[in-house]
Amino acid sequence: MSAPVIAVVGGGQLARMMAPAAGELGVHLRVLVEAPGSSAAQVVTDAPVGAAADEAAIRDLITPSDGRAPADVLTFEHEHVPNDLLTDLIEHGTPVRPAPHALVQAQDKIVMRRRLTELGAPCPRWAPLPLDPEQGRATLAAFLDEVGGQAVVKTSRGGYDGKGVRVVSSADDATDWLVAAAAGGPQLLVEEKVPFTRELAVLVARRPSGEVRTWPVVESIQRDGVCAEVVAPAPDLSDDEARRARQVAVEIAEGLDVTGVLAVEMFELLDGSADGPPVRRVLVNELAMRPHNSGHWTIDGSVTSQFEQHLRAVLDLPLGDTAPTAPWTVMANVLGSSLPALTDALPEVLGAFPDARVNLYGKDVRPGRKLAHVNVSGQDLGEVRRRALGAAALLRGEPLPTDPTTDETKA
Amino acid sequence: MSAPVIAVVGGGQLARMMAPAAGELGVHLRVLVEAPGSSAAQVVTDAPVGAAADEAAIRDLITPSDGRAPADVLTFEHEHVPNDLLTDLIEHGTPVRPAPHALVQAQDKIVMRRRLTELGAPCPRWAPLPLDPEQGRATLAAFLDEVGGQAVVKTSRGGYDGKGVRVVSSADDATDWLVAAAAGGPQLLVEEKVPFTRELAVLVARRPSGEVRTWPVVESIQRDGVCAEVVAPAPDLSDDEARRARQVAVEIAEGLDVTGVLAVEMFELLDGSADGPPVRRVLVNELAMRPHNSGHWTIDGSVTSQFEQHLRAVLDLPLGDTAPTAPWTVMANVLGSSLPALTDALPEVLGAFPDARVNLYGKDVRPGRKLAHVNVSGQDLGEVRRRALGAAALLRGEPLPTDPTTDETKA
């Protein structure tokens, strides 16, 4: 057998970070990139340029017209491939992982909420908003009455990193979105605004033959609706609480028939308890059916990274050990920078933090753009956070914060 | 500043394993490969084909004629580049790291032994053999008389993995080599056959501005003259013994003005001690001025891998933390295989050893060829060795040894 070939749609940092794992496993990666020189194209030798919605480009990715080996499986670094095409590919014999019947659950929040509700997964209260604006207003008003106070209106499709999400106090707050939905925009749903104490995430991998592995539960710290920091494992969870959260993710992966890596973003709530400490429980917030920002810590902090695991899973190879390699790992995102290029910061950041695992994505600097992340592992959580956040600050072109962990926790 | 560009001569597995580190640091790698599809060419997007001794190819690697960015520095995955060319490149402004005045010490064992002797580094007794065969015979005979019994004749240049090395008991045993040397072959030297207890290695990195870091001392287990297994750290060394061995490596790196990674292979000897346990000391065996097989364990077992460290060092960036990430890491080489392709073994090896870090080099199978390695880390050395050797056996197409560590230790 020659080297297995994995076709990946999308040439951003997620596909880029699959490359080292592919090399180690002896797997050939073929990535459909948006433009020459994109993040993944810099490190993948077989990186044709094309759009994710371009049927000819996808077909050529799987069966190249120039005689390169056909792909054994098609997978993704984002959820924006037309499902009709994927279904057709499967019918003609190409495994697509995750398959469209699973992928739709990460593409459409109404489909996802309906299915999770059927599966009995813990979800916030929610309702789809009818397309007719007047009916939509009425449904939203009734929902607000029921939950009391505020709610969150979301577009069912196309939202990410805080986009497509709006907190509303009255139906009037959503008028423009209701009109847009009726005019053919994405349909809307409303969810209760959960009084969560923090956000958690569970990463799970599942292969077609059924094997499932989860990583430890992590805490995901958002700023401006974007993941800024991940602490692995999530502090202060009891073994039971962590086990329950991981079990929720496993049940979703199995219930939705996910193959590959699935990230389950969760809200943590504290329930009062008459005769003891408050009890933590989780509600499912979002799903991502691919390697995810909440799992970048696994590159340096776990025996098997989410990227290697995704490749193993979509090839139906046995999954790797997900044990952490250190008591604590903190991942800090670099979102935008005042530097012309992040490599300008290497002398300072590597000098100040010899143990920081710096991972640059090779992207041009733009405000707020995900440009890099830093992982730091160690014994002392406060020190590990201080170092990860300090290194990320230097890569953003900022001075070292005097006490970044205190600042960041307040933010 | 745009991304730093590192030019690397040689397209084998060492250059291949630099690629993930380059990607993470945002460094552009340009590798001169021996053939299209070579080990490194599979994972490096900028991989022109050319010979290491081809001056035009080396010059184009540094300053491409098609307008690609010039290289900031030239480095190597082997020591076979003509030094005159390197000297000329430096005179015209291209940093070459390690520089030829250092590199020659890893190219020529006579030069190396002479310089190490000057530096006071612990070496076996040795002598260069005169080129005239009769004088060579006489020198060798006198050396054998002096050391008593056996000695090791080596070619000063071109030897590796047990090639260019011969154990002799009399001058007659070296007649053919002496004749070949006189006819223009590589000059010869003789070294005492050291009664070593085991082989150790110390990996050290040094940057031009002087910073030096070493990794823990490792034990290197050879079979048929080739490294088969590395145990990190070397068992049973006292802190003092380990510190002294690391200090020897630092003094050599500084004394030879090495930049980049240097592997110092050592013999361990036990000296009798009248009033206590025997004292361990080391003698320097060989030098390699590049990432080295004895350092592959650092990819998964150290905060900073030797490959990332080499890239940092040749760019004169601050060096990374070399602390181990687990109590024990064992690296097992895969030398040859009965399988048509190593990827055929992935289902079995990943299934049997979910914690094994498998690293395939993308090379066609040939007898005895270095095709892959496996790293396993953990708390219990016996178990870690068993797993690493078991995984390597499966990749060689062999059944799982019942007790590989016992078998291997005897070998």
Coordinates of N, CA and C in Angstrom, one line a residue, chain B residues 99-290:
Chain B
A99 N 29.9 27.0 10.8 CA 30.8 27.5 9.8 C 31.8 26.4 9.5
P100 N 32.5 26.5 8.3 CA 33.4 25.4 7.9 C 34.5 25.2 8.9
H101 N 35.0 26.2 9.6 CA 36.1 25.9 10.5 C 35.6 25.0 11.7
A102 N 34.3 25.0 12.0 CA 33.7 24.1 12.9 C 33.4 22.8 12.3
L103 N 32.8 22.9 11.1 CA 32.2 21.7 10.4 C 33.4 20.7 10.1
V104 N 34.6 21.2 9.8 CA 35.6 20.3 9.4 C 35.9 19.3 10.6
Q105 N 35.6 19.7 11.8 CA 35.9 18.8 12.9 C 34.9 17.6 12.9
A106 N 33.8 17.8 12.2 CA 32.9 16.6 12.1 C 33.1 15.9 10.8
Q107 N 33.9 16.5 9.9 CA 34.2 15.9 8.6 C 35.4 15.0 8.7
D108 N 36.4 15.4 9.5 CA 37.7 14.8 9.5 C 38.1 14.4 10.9
K109 N 38.2 13.1 11.1 CA 38.4 12.6 12.5 C 39.8 12.9 13.0
I110 N 40.8 13.0 12.1 CA 42.1 13.4 12.5 C 42.1 14.8 13.0
V111 N 41.5 15.7 12.2 CA 41.4 17.1 12.6 C 40.7 17.2 14.0
M112 N 39.6 16.5 14.1 CA 38.8 16.5 15.3 C 39.6 16.0 16.5
R113 N 40.3 14.8 16.4 CA 41.1 14.3 17.5 C 42.2 15.3 17.9
R114 N 42.8 15.9 16.9 CA 43.9 16.8 17.2 C 43.4 18.0 18.0
R115 N 42.3 18.5 17.6 CA 41.7 19.7 18.2 C 41.2 19.4 19.6
L116 N 40.5 18.3 19.7 CA 39.9 17.9 21.0 C 41.1 17.6 22.0
T117 N 42.2 17.1 21.5 CA 43.3 16.9 22.4 C 43.9 18.2 22.9
E118 N 44.0 19.2 22.0 CA 44.4 20.5 22.4 C 43.5 21.1 23.4
L119 N 42.2 20.9 23.2 CA 41.2 21.5 24.2 C 41.1 20.8 25.5
G120 N 41.8 19.6 25.6 CA 41.8 18.9 26.8 C 40.6 18.0 27.0
A121 N 39.8 17.8 25.9 CA 38.6 17.0 26.0 C 39.1 15.5 26.2
P122 N 38.3 14.7 27.0 CA 38.8 13.3 27.2 C 38.6 12.5 26.0
C123 N 39.7 12.0 25.5 CA 39.6 11.2 24.2 C 40.3 9.8 24.5
P124 N 40.0 8.8 23.7 CA 40.8 7.6 23.7 C 42.2 8.0 23.2
R125 N 43.2 7.1 23.6 CA 44.6 7.3 23.0 C 44.4 7.1 21.5
W126 N 45.1 7.9 20.7 CA 45.0 7.8 19.2 C 46.2 8.2 18.5
A127 N 46.3 7.9 17.2 CA 47.4 8.4 16.4 C 47.0 8.4 15.0
P128 N 47.5 9.4 14.2 CA 47.2 9.4 12.8 C 48.2 8.4 12.1
L129 N 47.7 7.7 11.1 CA 48.6 6.8 10.4 C 49.2 7.5 9.2
P130 N 50.6 7.5 9.1 CA 51.2 8.1 7.9 C 50.7 7.5 6.6
L131 N 50.7 8.3 5.6 CA 50.1 7.9 4.3 C 51.0 6.8 3.6
D132 N 52.3 6.9 3.8 CA 53.2 5.8 3.3 C 52.8 4.5 4.0
P133 N 52.5 3.4 3.2 CA 52.0 2.2 3.8 C 53.0 1.6 4.8
E134 N 54.2 1.6 4.5 CA 55.2 1.0 5.4 C 55.3 1.8 6.7
Q135 N 55.3 3.1 6.6 CA 55.3 3.9 7.8 C 54.0 3.7 8.6
G136 N 52.9 3.6 7.8 CA 51.6 3.4 8.4 C 51.6 2.1 9.2
R137 N 52.1 1.0 8.6 CA 52.2 -0.3 9.3 C 53.0 -0.2 10.6
A138 N 54.1 0.5 10.5 CA 55.0 0.7 11.6 C 54.3 1.4 12.8
T139 N 53.7 2.5 12.4 CA 53.0 3.3 13.4 C 51.9 2.5 14.1
L140 N 51.1 1.8 13.2 CA 50.0 1.0 13.8 C 50.5 -0.2 14.7
A141 N 51.7 -0.8 14.2 CA 52.2 -1.9 15.1 C 52.7 -1.3 16.4
A142 N 53.4 -0.2 16.4 CA 53.8 0.4 17.6 C 52.7 0.8 18.5
F143 N 51.6 1.3 17.9 CA 50.4 1.7 18.7 C 49.8 0.5 19.4
L144 N 49.7 -0.6 18.6 CA 49.1 -1.9 19.1 C 50.0 -2.4 20.3
D145 N 51.3 -2.3 20.2 CA 52.2 -2.7 21.3 C 51.9 -1.8 22.5
E146 N 51.7 -0.5 22.3 CA 51.5 0.4 23.4 C 50.2 0.1 24.1
V147 N 49.1 0.0 23.4 CA 47.8 -0.2 24.0 C 47.6 -1.7 24.4
G148 N 48.3 -2.6 23.8 CA 48.1 -4.0 24.1 C 46.9 -4.6 23.5
G149 N 47.0 -5.6 22.7 CA 45.8 -6.3 22.1 C 45.2 -5.6 20.9
Q150 N 44.0 -5.1 21.0 CA 43.3 -4.6 19.8 C 43.3 -3.1 19.8
A151 N 43.0 -2.6 18.6 CA 42.8 -1.2 18.4 C 41.7 -1.0 17.2
V152 N 41.3 0.2 17.1 CA 40.3 0.5 16.1 C 40.9 1.5 15.0
V153 N 40.9 1.0 13.8 CA 41.4 1.8 12.7 C 40.2 2.5 12.0
K154 N 40.3 3.8 11.8 CA 39.1 4.5 11.2 C 39.6 5.3 10.0
T155 N 38.8 5.4 9.0 CA 39.0 6.4 7.9 C 38.7 7.8 8.5
S156 N 39.6 8.8 8.2 CA 39.4 10.1 8.8 C 38.1 10.7 8.2
R157 N 37.8 10.4 7.0 CA 36.6 11.0 6.4 C 35.7 10.0 5.8
G158 N 34.4 10.3 5.8 CA 33.4 9.5 5.0 C 32.8 8.4 5.8
G159 N 33.2 8.1 7.0 CA 32.6 7.0 7.7 C 31.3 7.4 8.4
Y160 N 30.4 6.5 8.6 CA 29.1 6.8 9.4 C 28.5 5.4 9.6
D161 N 27.7 5.4 10.7 CA 26.9 4.2 11.0 C 27.8 2.9 10.9
G162 N 29.0 2.9 11.5 CA 29.8 1.7 11.5 C 30.6 1.5 10.3
K163 N 30.4 2.3 9.2 CA 31.2 2.2 8.0 C 32.5 3.0 8.3
G164 N 33.6 2.5 7.7 CA 34.9 3.2 7.9 C 35.5 3.0 9.2
V165 N 35.1 1.9 9.9 CA 35.7 1.6 11.2 C 36.0 0.1 11.2
R166 N 37.2 -0.3 11.7 CA 37.6 -1.7 11.7 C 38.4 -2.0 12.9
V167 N 38.1 -3.1 13.6 CA 38.9 -3.5 14.8 C 40.0 -4.3 14.3
V168 N 41.3 -4.0 14.7 CA 42.4 -4.7 14.2 C 43.2 -5.3 15.4
S169 N 43.9 -6.4 15.2 CA 44.8 -7.0 16.2 C 46.2 -6.9 15.8
S170 N 46.4 -6.7 14.5 CA 47.8 -6.6 14.0 C 47.8 -5.6 12.8
A171 N 49.0 -5.2 12.5 CA 49.1 -4.2 11.3 C 48.6 -4.9 10.0
D172 N 48.8 -6.2 9.9 CA 48.3 -6.9 8.7 C 46.8 -6.7 8.5
D173 N 46.0 -6.6 9.6 CA 44.6 -6.4 9.5 C 44.2 -5.2 8.7
A174 N 45.1 -4.2 8.6 CA 44.8 -2.9 8.0 C 45.5 -2.7 6.6
T175 N 46.1 -3.8 6.1 CA 46.9 -3.6 4.9 C 46.2 -3.0 3.8
D176 N 45.0 -3.5 3.5 CA 44.2 -3.0 2.3 C 43.8 -1.5 2.5
W177 N 43.5 -1.2 3.7 CA 43.1 0.2 4.0 C 44.3 1.1 3.8
L178 N 45.5 0.6 4.3 CA 46.7 1.4 4.2 C 47.1 1.7 2.7
V179 N 46.9 0.6 1.9 CA 47.2 0.8 0.5 C 46.2 1.7 -0.1
A180 N 45.0 1.6 0.2 CA 43.9 2.5 -0.3 C 44.2 4.0 0.1
A181 N 44.7 4.2 1.3 CA 45.0 5.5 1.8 C 46.1 6.1 1.0
A182 N 47.1 5.3 0.8 CA 48.3 5.8 0.0 C 47.9 6.1 -1.4
A183 N 46.9 5.4 -1.9 CA 46.4 5.6 -3.3 C 45.4 6.7 -3.5
G184 N 45.3 7.5 -2.4 CA 44.4 8.7 -2.5 C 43.1 8.5 -1.8
G185 N 42.9 7.4 -1.1 CA 41.7 7.2 -0.3 C 41.8 8.0 1.0
P186 N 40.8 8.0 1.8 CA 40.8 8.8 3.0 C 42.0 8.3 3.9
Q187 N 42.6 9.3 4.6 CA 43.7 9.0 5.5 C 43.1 8.2 6.7
L188 N 44.0 7.5 7.4 CA 43.6 6.7 8.5 C 44.1 7.2 9.8
L189 N 43.4 6.8 10.9 CA 43.9 7.0 12.2 C 43.6 5.8 13.0
V190 N 44.3 5.6 14.1 CA 44.0 4.5 15.0 C 43.7 5.0 16.4
E191 N 42.7 4.3 17.0 CA 42.4 4.7 18.4 C 42.4 3.4 19.2
E192 N 42.7 3.6 20.5 CA 42.6 2.4 21.4 C 41.2 1.9 21.4
K193 N 41.0 0.6 21.6 CA 39.7 0.0 21.7 C 39.3 0.1 23.2
V194 N 38.4 1.0 23.4 CA 38.1 1.3 24.8 C 37.2 0.3 25.4
P195 N 37.5 -0.2 26.7 CA 36.7 -1.1 27.3 C 35.4 -0.5 27.9
F196 N 34.6 0.1 27.1 CA 33.5 0.9 27.6 C 32.3 0.0 28.1
T197 N 31.6 0.5 29.0 CA 30.5 -0.2 29.6 C 29.2 0.1 28.8
R198 N 29.1 1.2 28.2 CA 28.0 1.6 27.3 C 28.3 2.8 26.6
E199 N 27.5 3.2 25.6 CA 27.7 4.4 24.9 C 26.6 5.5 25.4
L200 N 27.1 6.7 25.6 CA 26.3 7.8 26.0 C 26.3 8.9 24.9
A201 N 25.4 9.8 24.9 CA 25.5 10.9 24.0 C 25.0 12.1 24.6
V202 N 25.6 13.3 24.4 CA 25.1 14.6 24.8 C 24.9 15.4 23.6
L203 N 23.7 16.0 23.6 CA 23.3 16.9 22.5 C 23.4 18.3 23.1
V204 N 24.0 19.2 22.3 CA 24.2 20.5 22.8 C 23.8 21.5 21.7
A205 N 23.2 22.6 22.0 CA 23.0 23.6 20.9 C 23.7 24.9 21.3
R206 N 24.2 25.6 20.4 CA 24.9 26.9 20.6 C 24.5 27.9 19.5
R207 N 24.3 29.1 19.9 CA 24.0 30.1 18.9 C 25.2 31.1 18.8
P208 N 25.3 31.8 17.7 CA 26.4 32.6 17.4 C 26.7 33.6 18.6
S209 N 25.7 34.1 19.2 CA 25.9 35.1 20.3 C 26.4 34.4 21.5
G210 N 26.5 33.1 21.5 CA 27.1 32.4 22.7 C 26.3 31.5 23.6
E211 N 25.0 31.8 23.5 CA 24.1 31.0 24.4 C 24.2 29.5 24.1
V212 N 24.3 28.6 25.1 CA 24.5 27.2 25.0 C 23.5 26.5 25.8
R213 N 22.8 25.4 25.3 CA 22.0 24.6 26.1 C 22.2 23.1 25.8
T214 N 22.2 22.3 26.8 CA 22.4 20.9 26.6 C 21.1 20.2 27.0
W215 N 20.8 19.0 26.5 CA 19.7 18.2 26.9 C 20.3 17.1 27.9
P216 N 19.5 16.4 28.6 CA 20.0 15.4 29.5 C 20.8 14.3 28.7
V217 N 21.8 13.8 29.4 CA 22.6 12.7 28.8 C 21.8 11.5 28.5
V218 N 22.0 10.9 27.3 CA 21.2 9.7 27.0 C 22.1 8.5 26.8
E219 N 21.5 7.4 26.9 CA 22.2 6.1 26.6 C 21.8 5.7 25.2
S220 N 22.8 5.4 24.4 CA 22.6 5.1 23.0 C 23.0 3.6 22.8
I221 N 22.0 2.8 22.4 CA 22.3 1.4 22.3 C 22.4 1.0 20.8
Q222 N 23.6 0.6 20.4 CA 23.9 0.3 19.0 C 23.7 -1.2 18.8
R223 N 23.3 -1.5 17.5 CA 23.3 -2.9 17.1 C 23.9 -2.9 15.7
D224 N 24.9 -3.7 15.4 CA 25.6 -3.8 14.1 C 26.2 -2.4 13.8
G225 N 26.6 -1.6 14.8 CA 27.3 -0.3 14.5 C 26.3 0.8 14.2
V226 N 25.0 0.5 14.3 CA 24.0 1.5 14.1 C 23.2 1.8 15.3
C227 N 22.8 3.0 15.6 CA 22.0 3.3 16.7 C 20.7 2.6 16.6
A228 N 20.3 1.8 17.6 CA 19.0 1.1 17.5 C 18.0 1.7 18.5
E229 N 18.5 2.2 19.6 CA 17.6 2.6 20.7 C 18.3 3.7 21.5
V230 N 17.6 4.6 22.0 CA 18.1 5.7 22.9 C 17.2 5.8 24.1
V231 N 17.8 5.8 25.3 CA 17.1 5.9 26.5 C 17.4 7.2 27.1
A232 N 16.4 8.0 27.4 CA 16.6 9.4 27.9 C 15.8 9.5 29.2
P233 N 16.5 10.0 30.3 CA 17.9 10.1 30.4 C 18.6 8.8 30.6
A234 N 20.0 8.8 30.4 CA 20.7 7.6 30.6 C 20.5 7.1 32.1
P235 N 20.1 5.8 32.3 CA 19.9 5.3 33.6 C 21.2 5.3 34.5
D236 N 21.0 5.4 35.7 CA 22.1 5.1 36.7 C 23.3 6.1 36.7
L237 N 23.1 7.3 36.1 CA 24.1 8.3 36.2 C 23.8 9.2 37.4
S238 N 24.8 9.5 38.1 CA 24.6 10.4 39.2 C 24.5 11.8 38.6
D239 N 24.0 12.8 39.4 CA 23.9 14.1 39.0 C 25.3 14.7 38.6
D240 N 26.3 14.3 39.4 CA 27.6 14.8 39.1 C 28.2 14.3 37.8
E241 N 27.9 13.0 37.6 CA 28.4 12.3 36.4 C 27.7 12.9 35.2
A242 N 26.4 13.2 35.3 CA 25.7 13.7 34.2 C 26.2 15.2 33.9
R243 N 26.4 15.9 35.0 CA 26.8 17.3 34.8 C 28.2 17.3 34.1
R244 N 29.1 16.4 34.5 CA 30.4 16.4 33.9 C 30.3 16.1 32.4
A245 N 29.5 15.1 32.0 CA 29.3 14.7 30.6 C 28.8 15.9 29.8
R246 N 27.8 16.6 30.4 CA 27.2 17.8 29.7 C 28.2 18.9 29.6
Q247 N 29.1 19.0 30.6 CA 30.1 20.0 30.6 C 31.2 19.7 29.5
V248 N 31.5 18.5 29.3 CA 32.4 18.1 28.2 C 31.8 18.6 26.8
A249 N 30.5 18.3 26.6 CA 29.9 18.7 25.4 C 29.9 20.2 25.2
V250 N 29.6 21.0 26.3 CA 29.6 22.4 26.2 C 31.0 22.9 25.9
E251 N 32.0 22.4 26.5 CA 33.4 22.8 26.2 C 33.8 22.6 24.8
I252 N 33.3 21.4 24.2 CA 33.6 21.1 22.8 C 32.8 22.1 21.9
A253 N 31.6 22.4 22.2 CA 30.8 23.3 21.4 C 31.4 24.7 21.4
E254 N 31.9 25.1 22.5 CA 32.5 26.4 22.6 C 33.9 26.4 22.0
G255 N 34.7 25.3 22.3 CA 36.0 25.3 21.8 C 36.1 25.2 20.3
L256 N 35.1 24.5 19.7 CA 35.1 24.4 18.2 C 34.3 25.5 17.6
D257 N 33.7 26.4 18.4 CA 32.9 27.4 17.8 C 31.7 26.9 17.0
V258 N 31.1 25.8 17.5 CA 29.9 25.2 16.8 C 28.7 26.2 16.9
T259 N 28.0 26.3 15.8 CA 26.7 26.9 15.9 C 25.7 25.9 15.4
G260 N 24.5 25.9 16.0 CA 23.5 24.9 15.7 C 23.6 23.7 16.7
V261 N 23.1 22.6 16.3 CA 23.1 21.4 17.2 C 24.4 20.6 17.0
L262 N 25.0 20.1 18.1 CA 26.1 19.2 18.1 C 25.8 18.0 18.9
A263 N 26.0 16.8 18.3 CA 25.9 15.6 19.1 C 27.3 15.1 19.4
V264 N 27.5 14.9 20.7 CA 28.8 14.3 21.2 C 28.5 12.9 21.6
E265 N 29.0 12.0 20.9 CA 28.9 10.5 21.2 C 30.0 10.2 22.1
M266 N 29.8 9.5 23.2 CA 30.8 9.2 24.2 C 30.8 7.7 24.6
F267 N 31.9 7.3 25.0 CA 32.1 6.0 25.7 C 32.0 6.2 27.2
E268 N 31.3 5.3 27.9 CA 31.3 5.4 29.4 C 32.3 4.3 29.9
L269 N 33.2 4.7 30.8 CA 34.1 3.7 31.4 C 33.9 3.7 32.9
L270 N 34.1 2.5 33.5 CA 34.0 2.4 35.0 C 35.4 2.3 35.5
D271 N 35.8 3.3 36.3 CA 37.1 3.2 36.9 C 37.0 2.6 38.3
G272 N 37.9 1.7 38.6 CA 37.9 1.1 40.0 C 38.1 2.2 41.0
S273 N 37.6 2.0 42.2 CA 37.7 3.0 43.2 C 38.0 2.2 44.5
A274 N 39.1 2.6 45.2 CA 39.5 1.8 46.4 C 38.4 1.8 47.5
D275 N 37.8 3.0 47.7 CA 37.0 3.1 48.9 C 35.6 3.5 48.5
G276 N 35.0 2.9 47.5 CA 33.6 3.2 47.2 C 33.2 2.6 45.9
P277 N 32.0 3.0 45.4 CA 31.6 2.4 44.1 C 32.5 2.9 43.0
P278 N 32.5 2.1 41.9 CA 33.3 2.5 40.7 C 32.8 3.9 40.2
V279 N 33.8 4.6 39.7 CA 33.5 6.0 39.2 C 33.3 5.9 37.7
R280 N 32.2 6.5 37.2 CA 32.0 6.6 35.8 C 32.7 7.8 35.2
R281 N 33.4 7.6 34.0 CA 33.9 8.8 33.3 C 33.6 8.5 31.8
V282 N 33.8 9.6 31.0 CA 33.5 9.5 29.6 C 34.7 9.8 28.8
L283 N 34.7 9.2 27.6 CA 35.7 9.6 26.5 C 34.9 10.0 25.3
V284 N 35.3 11.0 24.6 CA 34.6 11.4 23.4 C 34.9 10.4 22.2
N285 N 33.8 9.9 21.6 CA 33.9 9.0 20.5 C 33.8 9.8 19.2
E286 N 32.6 10.2 18.9 CA 32.4 10.9 17.6 C 31.6 12.2 17.8
L287 N 31.7 13.1 16.8 CA 30.9 14.3 16.8 C 30.0 14.4 15.5
A288 N 28.8 14.9 15.7 CA 28.0 15.2 14.5 C 27.4 16.6 14.7
M289 N 27.6 17.4 13.7 CA 27.3 18.8 13.8 C 26.0 19.1 13.1
R290 N 24.9 18.6 13.7 CA 23.6 18.7 13.1 C 22.6 18.0 14.0

